[in-house]
Coordinates of C-alpha atoms in Angstrom, one line a residue:
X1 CA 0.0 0.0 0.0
X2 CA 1.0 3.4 -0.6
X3 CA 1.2 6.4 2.3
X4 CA 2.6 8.6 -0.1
X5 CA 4.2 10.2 -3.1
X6 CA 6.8 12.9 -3.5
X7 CA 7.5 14.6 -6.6
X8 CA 7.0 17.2 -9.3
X9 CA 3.4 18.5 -10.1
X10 CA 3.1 17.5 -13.7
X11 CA 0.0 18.4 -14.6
X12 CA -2.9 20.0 -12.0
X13 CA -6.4 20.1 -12.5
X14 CA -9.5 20.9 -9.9
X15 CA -10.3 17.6 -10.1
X16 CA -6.4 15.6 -10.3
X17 CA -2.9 16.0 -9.9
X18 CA -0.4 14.6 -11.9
X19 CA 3.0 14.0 -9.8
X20 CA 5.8 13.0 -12.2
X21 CA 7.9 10.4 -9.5
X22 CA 11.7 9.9 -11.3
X23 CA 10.1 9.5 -14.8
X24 CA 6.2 7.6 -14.1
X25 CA 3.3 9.7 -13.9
X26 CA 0.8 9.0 -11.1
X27 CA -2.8 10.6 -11.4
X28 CA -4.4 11.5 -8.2
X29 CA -7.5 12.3 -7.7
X30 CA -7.7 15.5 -5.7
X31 CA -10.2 18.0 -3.6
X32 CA -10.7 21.2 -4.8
X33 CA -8.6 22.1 -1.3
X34 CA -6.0 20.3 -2.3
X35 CA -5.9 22.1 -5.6
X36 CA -5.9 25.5 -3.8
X37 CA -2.9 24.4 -2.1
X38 CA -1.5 23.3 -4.7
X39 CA -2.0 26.1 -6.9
X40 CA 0.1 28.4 -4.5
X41 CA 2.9 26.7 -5.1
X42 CA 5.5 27.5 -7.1
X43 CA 5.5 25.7 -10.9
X44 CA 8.1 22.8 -10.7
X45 CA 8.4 23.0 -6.6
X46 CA 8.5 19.2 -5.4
X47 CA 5.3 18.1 -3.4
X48 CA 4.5 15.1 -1.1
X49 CA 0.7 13.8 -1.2
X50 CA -0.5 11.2 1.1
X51 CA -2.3 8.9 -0.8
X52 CA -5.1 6.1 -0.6
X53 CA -6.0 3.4 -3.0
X54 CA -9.0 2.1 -4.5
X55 CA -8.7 -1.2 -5.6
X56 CA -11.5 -2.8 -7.3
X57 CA -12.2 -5.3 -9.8
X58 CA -12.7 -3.0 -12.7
X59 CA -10.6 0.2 -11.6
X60 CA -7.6 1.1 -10.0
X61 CA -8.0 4.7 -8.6
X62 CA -5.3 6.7 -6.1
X63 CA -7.0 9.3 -4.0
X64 CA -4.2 12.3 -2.8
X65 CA -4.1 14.7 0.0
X66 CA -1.8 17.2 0.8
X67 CA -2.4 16.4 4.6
X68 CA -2.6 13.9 6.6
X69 CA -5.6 15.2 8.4
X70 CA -7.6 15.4 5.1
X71 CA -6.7 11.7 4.5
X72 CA -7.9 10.6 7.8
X73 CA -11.6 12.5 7.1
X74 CA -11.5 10.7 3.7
X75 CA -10.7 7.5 5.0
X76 CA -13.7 8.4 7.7
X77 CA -16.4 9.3 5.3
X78 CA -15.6 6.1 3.1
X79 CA -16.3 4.1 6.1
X80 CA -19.5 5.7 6.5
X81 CA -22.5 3.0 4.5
X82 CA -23.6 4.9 1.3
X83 CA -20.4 7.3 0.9
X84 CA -18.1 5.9 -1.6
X85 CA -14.5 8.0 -2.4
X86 CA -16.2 10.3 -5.0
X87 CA -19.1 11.5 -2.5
X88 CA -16.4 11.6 0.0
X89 CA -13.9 14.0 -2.5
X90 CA -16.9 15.8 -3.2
X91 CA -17.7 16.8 0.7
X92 CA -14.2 17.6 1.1
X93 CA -14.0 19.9 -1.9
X94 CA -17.3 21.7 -0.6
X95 CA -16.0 22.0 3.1
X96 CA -12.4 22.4 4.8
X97 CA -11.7 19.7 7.0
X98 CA -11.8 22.0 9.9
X99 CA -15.2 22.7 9.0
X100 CA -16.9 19.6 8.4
X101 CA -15.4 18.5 11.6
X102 CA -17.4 21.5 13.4
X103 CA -20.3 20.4 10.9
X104 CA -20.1 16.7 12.3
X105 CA -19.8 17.1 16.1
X106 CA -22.4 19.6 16.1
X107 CA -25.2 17.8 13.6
X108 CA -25.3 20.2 11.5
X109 CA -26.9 18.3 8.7
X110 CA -28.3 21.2 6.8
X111 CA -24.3 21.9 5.7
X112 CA -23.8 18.2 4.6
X113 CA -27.1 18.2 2.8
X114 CA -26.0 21.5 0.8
X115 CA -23.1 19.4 -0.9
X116 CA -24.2 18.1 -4.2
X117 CA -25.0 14.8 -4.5
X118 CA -25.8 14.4 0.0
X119 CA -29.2 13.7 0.6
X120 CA -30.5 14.1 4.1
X121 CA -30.5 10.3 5.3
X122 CA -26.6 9.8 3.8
X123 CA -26.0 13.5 5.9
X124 CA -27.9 12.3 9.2
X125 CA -25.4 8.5 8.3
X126 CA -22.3 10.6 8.3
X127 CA -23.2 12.3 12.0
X128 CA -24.3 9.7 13.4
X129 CA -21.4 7.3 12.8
X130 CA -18.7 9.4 12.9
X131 CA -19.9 12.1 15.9
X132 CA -18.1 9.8 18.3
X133 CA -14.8 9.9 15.8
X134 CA -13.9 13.5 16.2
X135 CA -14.1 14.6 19.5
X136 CA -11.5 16.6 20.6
X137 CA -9.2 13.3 22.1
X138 CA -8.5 11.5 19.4
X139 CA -5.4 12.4 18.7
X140 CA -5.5 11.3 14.9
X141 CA -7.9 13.6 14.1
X142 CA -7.3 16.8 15.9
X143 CA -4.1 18.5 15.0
X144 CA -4.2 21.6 16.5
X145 CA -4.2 21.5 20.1
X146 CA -3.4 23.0 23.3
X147 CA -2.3 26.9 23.1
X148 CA -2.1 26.2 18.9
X149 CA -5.6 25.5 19.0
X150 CA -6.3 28.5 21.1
X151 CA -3.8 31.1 18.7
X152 CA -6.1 29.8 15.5
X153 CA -9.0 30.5 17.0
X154 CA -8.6 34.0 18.3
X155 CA -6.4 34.6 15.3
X156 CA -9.4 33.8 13.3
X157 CA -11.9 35.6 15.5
X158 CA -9.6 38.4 14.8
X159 CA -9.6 38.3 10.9
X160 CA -13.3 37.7 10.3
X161 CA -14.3 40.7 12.7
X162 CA -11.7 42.6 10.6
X163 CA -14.1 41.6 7.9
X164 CA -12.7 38.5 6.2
X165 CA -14.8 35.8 4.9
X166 CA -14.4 33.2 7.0
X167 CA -13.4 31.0 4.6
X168 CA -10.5 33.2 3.2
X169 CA -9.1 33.4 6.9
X170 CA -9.1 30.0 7.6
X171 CA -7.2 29.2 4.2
X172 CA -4.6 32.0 5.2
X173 CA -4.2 30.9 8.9
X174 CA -4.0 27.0 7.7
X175 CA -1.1 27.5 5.0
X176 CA 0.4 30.1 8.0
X177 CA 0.1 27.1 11.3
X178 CA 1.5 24.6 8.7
X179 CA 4.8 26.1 8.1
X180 CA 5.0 28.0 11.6
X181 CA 3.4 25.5 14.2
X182 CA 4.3 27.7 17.2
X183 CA 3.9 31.4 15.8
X184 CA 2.4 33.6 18.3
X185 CA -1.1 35.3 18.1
X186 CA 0.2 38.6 17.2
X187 CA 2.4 37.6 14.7
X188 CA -0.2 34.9 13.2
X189 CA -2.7 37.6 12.5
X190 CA 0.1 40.3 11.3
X191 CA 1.0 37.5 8.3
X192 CA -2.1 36.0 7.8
X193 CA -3.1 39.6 6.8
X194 CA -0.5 40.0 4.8
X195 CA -1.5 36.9 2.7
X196 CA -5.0 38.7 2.0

């Protein structure tokens, strides 16, 4: 099985990635989050995506994340009866995983309903059976704990009362707490509006 790939981006799409490997092209398919992150990146820069495989009679598909915590909500959502790896790509393109983790734990089904292709029972499915997955404790889920937690969420407190959309923010402060785990709240807000 594969955890991941590092390489160049050979060709990038909103749907896949190409990552050229020492000469052999490997397609994954990507959320549109992933292709925003992507996208920011300088043309030729090497990337690593975490990957998962699909492995069916008919089809060999690789699935590609550029974190860890995205795979792990994938890899969640599959589980769920009903959600196969395209509804799941689809939810993850439609919310950040930050997001659909708030969406989850507090049963807001409305949110998963708005993603095309959710219908209210599969959206109801999806709460009920992973609620219990994504409390704050489980350590494979939750990334940002502790005093980081607390600096993202004042930080983004901060930038949407500045009036930035929420969304915006959280992409800013995201791409920010990945390269600088420990930056201060000050200085988080100072770059993240910089990057706006």
């Amino acid at each position: 099985m594969l955890e991941y790939i590092k390489g160049r981006i050979d060709e990038l799409t909103p749907t896949y990635a190409v990552i050229d490997n020492m000469g052999l092209g490997y397609m994954l398919n990507i959320s549109l989050s992933a292709y925003n992150e992507l996208q920011s990146l300088a043309a030729g820069t090497d990337v690593k995506m975490y990957v998962h495989e699909v492995i069916r009679e008919d089809e060999h598909q690789l699935y590609g994340f550029v974190e860890k915590r995205e795979r792990e909500m994938f890899l969640l959502l599959i589980s769920v009866s009903g959600v196969g790896p395209n509804s799941a790509r689809m939810i993850l393109s439609s919310l950040t995983t930050a997001d659909l983790e708030e969406v989850i734990s507090t049963g807001n089904d409305r949110a998963l309903k708005s993603v095309k292709g959710i219908g209210s029972k599969t959206a109801q499915r999806i709460i009920v059976d992973l609620r219990d997955k994504i409390k704050p404790g489980n350590s494979t889920l939750i990334s940002m704990v502790g005093q980081r937690s607390q600096v993202y969420d004042e930080a983004l407190s901060a930038l949407v009362m500045l009036g930035f959309t929420q969304q915006m923010s959280q992409k800013a402060l995201q791409k920010l707490f990945k390269e600088e785990p420990e930056i201060g709240l000050e200085a988080a807000i100072k770059k993240a509006l910089k990057m706006m």
